[in-house]
mmCIF file of C-alpha atoms in Angstrom:
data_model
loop_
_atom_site.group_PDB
_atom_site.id
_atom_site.type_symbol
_atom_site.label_atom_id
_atom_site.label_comp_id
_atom_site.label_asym_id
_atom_site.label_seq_id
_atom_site.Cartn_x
_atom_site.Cartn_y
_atom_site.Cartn_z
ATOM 1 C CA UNK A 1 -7.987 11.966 -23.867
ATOM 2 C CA UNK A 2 -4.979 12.748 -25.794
ATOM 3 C CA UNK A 3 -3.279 16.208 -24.152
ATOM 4 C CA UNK A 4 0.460 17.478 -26.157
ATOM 5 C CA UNK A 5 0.856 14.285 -27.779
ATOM 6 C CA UNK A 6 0.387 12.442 -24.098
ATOM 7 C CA UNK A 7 -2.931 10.168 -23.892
ATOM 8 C CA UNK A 8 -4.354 10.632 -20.407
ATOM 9 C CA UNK A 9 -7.047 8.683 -18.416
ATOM 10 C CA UNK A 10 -9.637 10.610 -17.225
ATOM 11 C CA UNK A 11 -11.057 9.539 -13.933
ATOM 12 C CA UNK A 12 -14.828 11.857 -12.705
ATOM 13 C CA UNK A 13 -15.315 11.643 -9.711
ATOM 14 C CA UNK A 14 -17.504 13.605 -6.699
ATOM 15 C CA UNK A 15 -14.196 16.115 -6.482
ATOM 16 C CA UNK A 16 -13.590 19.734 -6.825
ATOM 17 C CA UNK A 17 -9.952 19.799 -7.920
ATOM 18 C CA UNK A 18 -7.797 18.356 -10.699
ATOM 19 C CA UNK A 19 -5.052 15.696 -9.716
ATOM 20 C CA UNK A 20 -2.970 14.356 -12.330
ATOM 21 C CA UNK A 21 -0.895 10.513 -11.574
ATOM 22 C CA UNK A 22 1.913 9.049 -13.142
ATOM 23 C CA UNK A 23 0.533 5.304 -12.507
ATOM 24 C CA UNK A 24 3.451 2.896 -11.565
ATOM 25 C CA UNK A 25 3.504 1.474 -15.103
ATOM 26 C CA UNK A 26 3.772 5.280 -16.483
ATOM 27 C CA UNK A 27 0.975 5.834 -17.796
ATOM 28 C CA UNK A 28 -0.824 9.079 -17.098
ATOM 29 C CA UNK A 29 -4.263 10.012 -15.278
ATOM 30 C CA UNK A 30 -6.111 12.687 -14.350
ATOM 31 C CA UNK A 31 -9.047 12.850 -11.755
ATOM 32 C CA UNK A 32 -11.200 15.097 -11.960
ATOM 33 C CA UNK A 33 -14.686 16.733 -11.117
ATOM 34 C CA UNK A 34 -17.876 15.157 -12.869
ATOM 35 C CA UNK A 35 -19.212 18.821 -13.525
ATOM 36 C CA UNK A 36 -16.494 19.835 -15.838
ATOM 37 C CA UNK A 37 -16.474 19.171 -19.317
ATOM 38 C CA UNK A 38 -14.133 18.159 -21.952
ATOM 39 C CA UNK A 39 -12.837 21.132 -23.312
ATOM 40 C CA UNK A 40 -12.589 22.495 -19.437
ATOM 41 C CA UNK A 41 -10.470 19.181 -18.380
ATOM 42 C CA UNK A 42 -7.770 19.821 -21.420
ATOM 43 C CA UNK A 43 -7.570 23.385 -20.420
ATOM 44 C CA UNK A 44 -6.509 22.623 -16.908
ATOM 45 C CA UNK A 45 -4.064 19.630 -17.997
ATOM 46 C CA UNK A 46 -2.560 21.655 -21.276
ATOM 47 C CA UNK A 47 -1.986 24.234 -17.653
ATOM 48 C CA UNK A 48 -0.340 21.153 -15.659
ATOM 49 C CA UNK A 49 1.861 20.536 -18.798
ATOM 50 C CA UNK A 50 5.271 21.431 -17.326
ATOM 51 C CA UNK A 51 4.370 19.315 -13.879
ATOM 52 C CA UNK A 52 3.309 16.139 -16.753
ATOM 53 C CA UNK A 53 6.200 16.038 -18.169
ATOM 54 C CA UNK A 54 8.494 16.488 -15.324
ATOM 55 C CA UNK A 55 6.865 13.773 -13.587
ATOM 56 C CA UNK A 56 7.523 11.314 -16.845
ATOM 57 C CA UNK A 57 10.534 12.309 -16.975
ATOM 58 C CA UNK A 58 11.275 11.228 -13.319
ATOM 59 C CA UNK A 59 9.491 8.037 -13.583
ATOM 60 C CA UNK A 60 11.340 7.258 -16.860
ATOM 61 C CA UNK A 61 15.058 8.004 -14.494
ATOM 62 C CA UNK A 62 13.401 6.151 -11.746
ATOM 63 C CA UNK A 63 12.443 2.569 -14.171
ATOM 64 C CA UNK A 64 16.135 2.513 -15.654
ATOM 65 C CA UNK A 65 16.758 0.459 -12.175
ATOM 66 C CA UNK A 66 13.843 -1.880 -12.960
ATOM 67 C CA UNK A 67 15.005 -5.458 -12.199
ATOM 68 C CA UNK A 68 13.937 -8.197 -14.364
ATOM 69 C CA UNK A 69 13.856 -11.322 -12.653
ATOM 70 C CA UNK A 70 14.982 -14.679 -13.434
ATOM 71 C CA UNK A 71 14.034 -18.008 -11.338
ATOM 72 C CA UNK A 72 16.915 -19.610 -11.109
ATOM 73 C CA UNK A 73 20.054 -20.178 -8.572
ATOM 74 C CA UNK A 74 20.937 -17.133 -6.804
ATOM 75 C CA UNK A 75 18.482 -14.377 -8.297
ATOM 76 C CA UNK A 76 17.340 -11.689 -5.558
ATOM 77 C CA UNK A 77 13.988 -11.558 -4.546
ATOM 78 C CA UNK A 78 12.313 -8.918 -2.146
ATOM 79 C CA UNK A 79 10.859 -9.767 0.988
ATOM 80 C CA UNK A 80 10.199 -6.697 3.848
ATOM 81 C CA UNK A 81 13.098 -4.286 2.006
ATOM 82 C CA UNK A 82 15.749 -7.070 1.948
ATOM 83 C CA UNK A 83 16.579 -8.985 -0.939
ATOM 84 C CA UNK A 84 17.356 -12.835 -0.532
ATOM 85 C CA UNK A 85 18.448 -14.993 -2.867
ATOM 86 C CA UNK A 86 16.536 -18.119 -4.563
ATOM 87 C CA UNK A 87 17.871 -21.470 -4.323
ATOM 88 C CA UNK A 88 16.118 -24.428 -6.586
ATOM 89 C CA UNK A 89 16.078 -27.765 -4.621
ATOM 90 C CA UNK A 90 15.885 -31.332 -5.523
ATOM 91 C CA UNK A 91 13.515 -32.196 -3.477
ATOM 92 C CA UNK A 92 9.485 -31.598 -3.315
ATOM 93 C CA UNK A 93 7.919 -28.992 -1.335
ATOM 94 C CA UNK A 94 5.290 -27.471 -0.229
ATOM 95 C CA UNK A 95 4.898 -23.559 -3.093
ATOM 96 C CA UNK A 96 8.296 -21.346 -1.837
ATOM 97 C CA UNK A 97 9.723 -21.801 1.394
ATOM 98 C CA UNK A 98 12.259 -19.041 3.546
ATOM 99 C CA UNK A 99 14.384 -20.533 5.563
ATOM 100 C CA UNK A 100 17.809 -19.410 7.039
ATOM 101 C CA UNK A 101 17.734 -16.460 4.754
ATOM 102 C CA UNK A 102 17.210 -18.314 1.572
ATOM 103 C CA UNK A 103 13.716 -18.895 -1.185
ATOM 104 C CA UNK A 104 13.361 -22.325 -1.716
ATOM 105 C CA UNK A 105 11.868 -23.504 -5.009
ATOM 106 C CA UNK A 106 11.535 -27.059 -6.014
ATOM 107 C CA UNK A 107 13.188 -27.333 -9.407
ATOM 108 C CA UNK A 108 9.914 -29.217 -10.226
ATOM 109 C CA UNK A 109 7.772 -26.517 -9.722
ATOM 110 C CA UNK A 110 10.278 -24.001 -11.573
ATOM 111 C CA UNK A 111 7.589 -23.720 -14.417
ATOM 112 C CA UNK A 112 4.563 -22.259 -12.090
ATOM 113 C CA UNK A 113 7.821 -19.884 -9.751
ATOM 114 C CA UNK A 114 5.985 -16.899 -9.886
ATOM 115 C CA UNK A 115 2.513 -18.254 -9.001
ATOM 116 C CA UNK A 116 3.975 -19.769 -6.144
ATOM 117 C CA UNK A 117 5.751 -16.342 -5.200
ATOM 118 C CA UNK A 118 2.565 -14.649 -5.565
ATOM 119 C CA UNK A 119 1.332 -17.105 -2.984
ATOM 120 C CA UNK A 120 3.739 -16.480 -0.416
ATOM 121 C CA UNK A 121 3.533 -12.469 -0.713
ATOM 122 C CA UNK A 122 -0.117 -13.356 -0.061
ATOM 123 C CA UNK A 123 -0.050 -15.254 2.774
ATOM 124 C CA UNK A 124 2.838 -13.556 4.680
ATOM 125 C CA UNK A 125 1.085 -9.813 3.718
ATOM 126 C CA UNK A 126 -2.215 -11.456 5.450
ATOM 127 C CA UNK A 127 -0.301 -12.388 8.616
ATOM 128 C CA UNK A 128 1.430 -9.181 8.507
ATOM 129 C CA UNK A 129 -1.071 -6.745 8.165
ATOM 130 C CA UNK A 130 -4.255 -7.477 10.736
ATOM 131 C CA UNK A 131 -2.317 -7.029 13.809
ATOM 132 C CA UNK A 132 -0.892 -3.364 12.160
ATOM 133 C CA UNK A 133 -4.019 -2.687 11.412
ATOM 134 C CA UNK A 134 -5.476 -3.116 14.788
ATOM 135 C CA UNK A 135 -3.349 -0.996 16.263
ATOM 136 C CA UNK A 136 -3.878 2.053 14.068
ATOM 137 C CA UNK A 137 -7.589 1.347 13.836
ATOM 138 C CA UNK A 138 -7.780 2.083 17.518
ATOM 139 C CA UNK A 139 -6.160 5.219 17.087
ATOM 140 C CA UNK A 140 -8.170 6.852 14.290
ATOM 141 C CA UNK A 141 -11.150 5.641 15.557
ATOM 142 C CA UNK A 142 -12.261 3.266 12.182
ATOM 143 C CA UNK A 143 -13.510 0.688 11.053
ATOM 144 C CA UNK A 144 -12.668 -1.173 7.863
ATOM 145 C CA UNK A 145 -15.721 -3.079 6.231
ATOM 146 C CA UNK A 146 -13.393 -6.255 5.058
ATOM 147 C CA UNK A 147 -9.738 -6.484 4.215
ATOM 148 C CA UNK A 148 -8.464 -8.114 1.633
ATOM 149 C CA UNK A 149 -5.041 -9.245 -0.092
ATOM 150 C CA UNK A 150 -5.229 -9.165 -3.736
ATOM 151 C CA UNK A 151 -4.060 -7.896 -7.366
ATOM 152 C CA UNK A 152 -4.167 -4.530 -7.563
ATOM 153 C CA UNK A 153 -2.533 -3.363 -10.690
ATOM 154 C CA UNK A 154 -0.935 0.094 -10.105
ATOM 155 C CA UNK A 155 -2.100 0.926 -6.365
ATOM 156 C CA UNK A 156 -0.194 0.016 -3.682
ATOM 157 C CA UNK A 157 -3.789 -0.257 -1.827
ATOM 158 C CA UNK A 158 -7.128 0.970 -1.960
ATOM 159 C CA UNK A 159 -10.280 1.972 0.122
ATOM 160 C CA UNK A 160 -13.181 1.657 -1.572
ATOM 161 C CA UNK A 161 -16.501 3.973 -0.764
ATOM 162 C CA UNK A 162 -18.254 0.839 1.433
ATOM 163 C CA UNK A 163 -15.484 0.882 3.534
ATOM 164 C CA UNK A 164 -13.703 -2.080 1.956
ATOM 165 C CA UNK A 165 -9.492 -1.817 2.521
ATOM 166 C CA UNK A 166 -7.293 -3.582 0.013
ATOM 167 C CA UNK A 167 -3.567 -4.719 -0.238
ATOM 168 C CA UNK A 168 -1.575 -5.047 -2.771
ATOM 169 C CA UNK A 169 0.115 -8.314 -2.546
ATOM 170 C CA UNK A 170 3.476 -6.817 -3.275
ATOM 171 C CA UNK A 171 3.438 -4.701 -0.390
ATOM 172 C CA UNK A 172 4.842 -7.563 1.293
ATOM 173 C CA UNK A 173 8.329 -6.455 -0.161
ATOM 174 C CA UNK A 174 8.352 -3.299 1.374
ATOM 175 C CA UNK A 175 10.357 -2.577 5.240
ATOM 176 C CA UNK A 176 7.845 -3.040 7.533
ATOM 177 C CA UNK A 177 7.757 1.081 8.088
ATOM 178 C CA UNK A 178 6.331 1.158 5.148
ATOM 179 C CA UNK A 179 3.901 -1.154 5.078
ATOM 180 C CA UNK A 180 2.965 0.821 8.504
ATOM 181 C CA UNK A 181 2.631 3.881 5.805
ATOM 182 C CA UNK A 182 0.402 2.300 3.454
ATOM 183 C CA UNK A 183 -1.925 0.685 5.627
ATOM 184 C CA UNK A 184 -2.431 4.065 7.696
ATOM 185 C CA UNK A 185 -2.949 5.854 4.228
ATOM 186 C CA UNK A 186 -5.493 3.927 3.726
ATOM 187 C CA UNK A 187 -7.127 3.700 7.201
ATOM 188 C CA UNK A 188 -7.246 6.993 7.059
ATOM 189 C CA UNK A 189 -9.133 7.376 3.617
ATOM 190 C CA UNK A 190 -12.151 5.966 5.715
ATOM 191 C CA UNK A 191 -12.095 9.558 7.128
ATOM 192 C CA UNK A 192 -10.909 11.655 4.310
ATOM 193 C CA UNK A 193 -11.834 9.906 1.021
ATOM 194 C CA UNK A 194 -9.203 12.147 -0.939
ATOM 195 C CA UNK A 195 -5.786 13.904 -0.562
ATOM 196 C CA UNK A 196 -7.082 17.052 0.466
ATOM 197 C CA UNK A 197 -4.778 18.759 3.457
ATOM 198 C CA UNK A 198 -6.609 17.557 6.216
ATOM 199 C CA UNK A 199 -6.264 14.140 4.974
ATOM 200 C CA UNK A 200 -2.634 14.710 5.345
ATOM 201 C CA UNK A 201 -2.640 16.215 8.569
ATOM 202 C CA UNK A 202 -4.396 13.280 9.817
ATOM 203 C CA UNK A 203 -1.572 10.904 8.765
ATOM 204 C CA UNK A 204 0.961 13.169 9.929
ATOM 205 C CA UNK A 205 -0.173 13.043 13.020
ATOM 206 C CA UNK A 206 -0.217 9.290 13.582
ATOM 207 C CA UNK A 207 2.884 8.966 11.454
ATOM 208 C CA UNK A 208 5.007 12.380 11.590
ATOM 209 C CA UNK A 209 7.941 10.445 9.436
ATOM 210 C CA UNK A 210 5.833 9.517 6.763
ATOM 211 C CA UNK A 211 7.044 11.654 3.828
ATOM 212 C CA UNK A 212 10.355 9.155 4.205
ATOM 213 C CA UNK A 213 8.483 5.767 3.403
ATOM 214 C CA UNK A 214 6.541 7.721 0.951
ATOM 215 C CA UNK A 215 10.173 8.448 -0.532
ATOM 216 C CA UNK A 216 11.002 4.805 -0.316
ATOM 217 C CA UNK A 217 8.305 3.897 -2.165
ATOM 218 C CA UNK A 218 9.131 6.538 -5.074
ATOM 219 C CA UNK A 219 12.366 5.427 -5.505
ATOM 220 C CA UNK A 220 12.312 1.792 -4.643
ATOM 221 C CA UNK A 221 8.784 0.900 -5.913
ATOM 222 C CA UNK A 222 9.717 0.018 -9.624
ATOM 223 C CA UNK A 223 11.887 -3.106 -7.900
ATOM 224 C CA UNK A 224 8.534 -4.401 -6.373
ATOM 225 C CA UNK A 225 8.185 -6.788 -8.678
ATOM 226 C CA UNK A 226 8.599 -10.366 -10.345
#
């Protein structure tokens, strides 16, 4: 649906309010209730107009410190907040490496670099997560169906409505406080299946400091990438 010259993906769902998304890559949605109908959804978003375009205007300030990454000798790379540099090697190993601060790529393998990065996100985010996840399951008193590490486009994670939790692999380059954020976000969708208040409550009161890695994520999120 096209809305003031902005095209907007509309998203029904079992909801009674309208929320409207700038997606990581900027583009905009809008979820809304299955009942309405068209010319009742671009009512309420020509209302939400003003909040649209403030919000593209942000993430459009925010992306001007987008990195674009290069695999070669000495280019950053994210791992749990930090960046570390990459350093190509003569000799063959085994996808990327971290040792003594440093990615190590065989030159060889130079032409498949972000494949094998992808790799390692995966498998460090899946050693990572389970035994964070434990320990909030516990608390909340859930129980996710399967967990999985994965693609996941412009979510950071999801919880699907069997109870299914995924990961983004990327999340793997966020501080470890904020990978404690996402994963009880989604933990706790198994209670609240939306962002109503009392969703919020409930992660405020397993993680009372939450709005700051929620903060990190707004500003830092656009350099979670390769």
């Amino acid at each position: 649906m096209r809305v003031s010259g902005v095209d907007i993906v509309i998203q029904k769902s079992e909801r009674k309010t309208v929320s409207i998304f700038i997606e990581r890559d900027g583009t905009v949605s809008a979820r809304v209730p299955e009942k309405l109908s068209d010319d009742e959804i671009r009512d309420i978003i020509k209302a939400k107009e003003y909040q649209i375009f403030k919000n593209l205007a942000e993430w459009t300030q925010l992306n001007e410190n987008a990195v674009k990454r290069e695999y070669v000798n000495g280019q950053s790379f994210l791992y749990l907040g930090r960046n570390y540099r990459l350093k190509l090697v003569d000799e063959k190993l085994e996808g990327i490496q971290f040792k003594r601060n440093t990615f190590l790529l065989s030159k060889t393998d130079k032409n498949k670099a972000k494949e094998l990065f992808v790799t390692f996100y995966k498998d460090k985010l899946n050693s990572k997560i389970h035994p964070i996840i434990e320990r909030y399951k516990n608390q909340l008193g859930v129980e996710p169906n399967q967990i999985k590490v994965m693609e996941l486009q412009n979510r950071w994670a999801s919880c699907t409505p069997n109870g299914n939790v995924n990961f983004h692999w990327k999340c793997a380059m966020a501080p470890i406080d904020v990978l404690h954020y996402i994963i009880v976000h989604e933990l706790v969708h198994l209670i609240h299946n939306n962002h109503t208040q009392a969703f919020w409550n409930e992660v405020d009161k397993v993680l009372p400091n939450y709005q700051e890695q929620v903060n990190w994520l707004k500003i830092n999120g656009v350099g979670m990438s390769l």
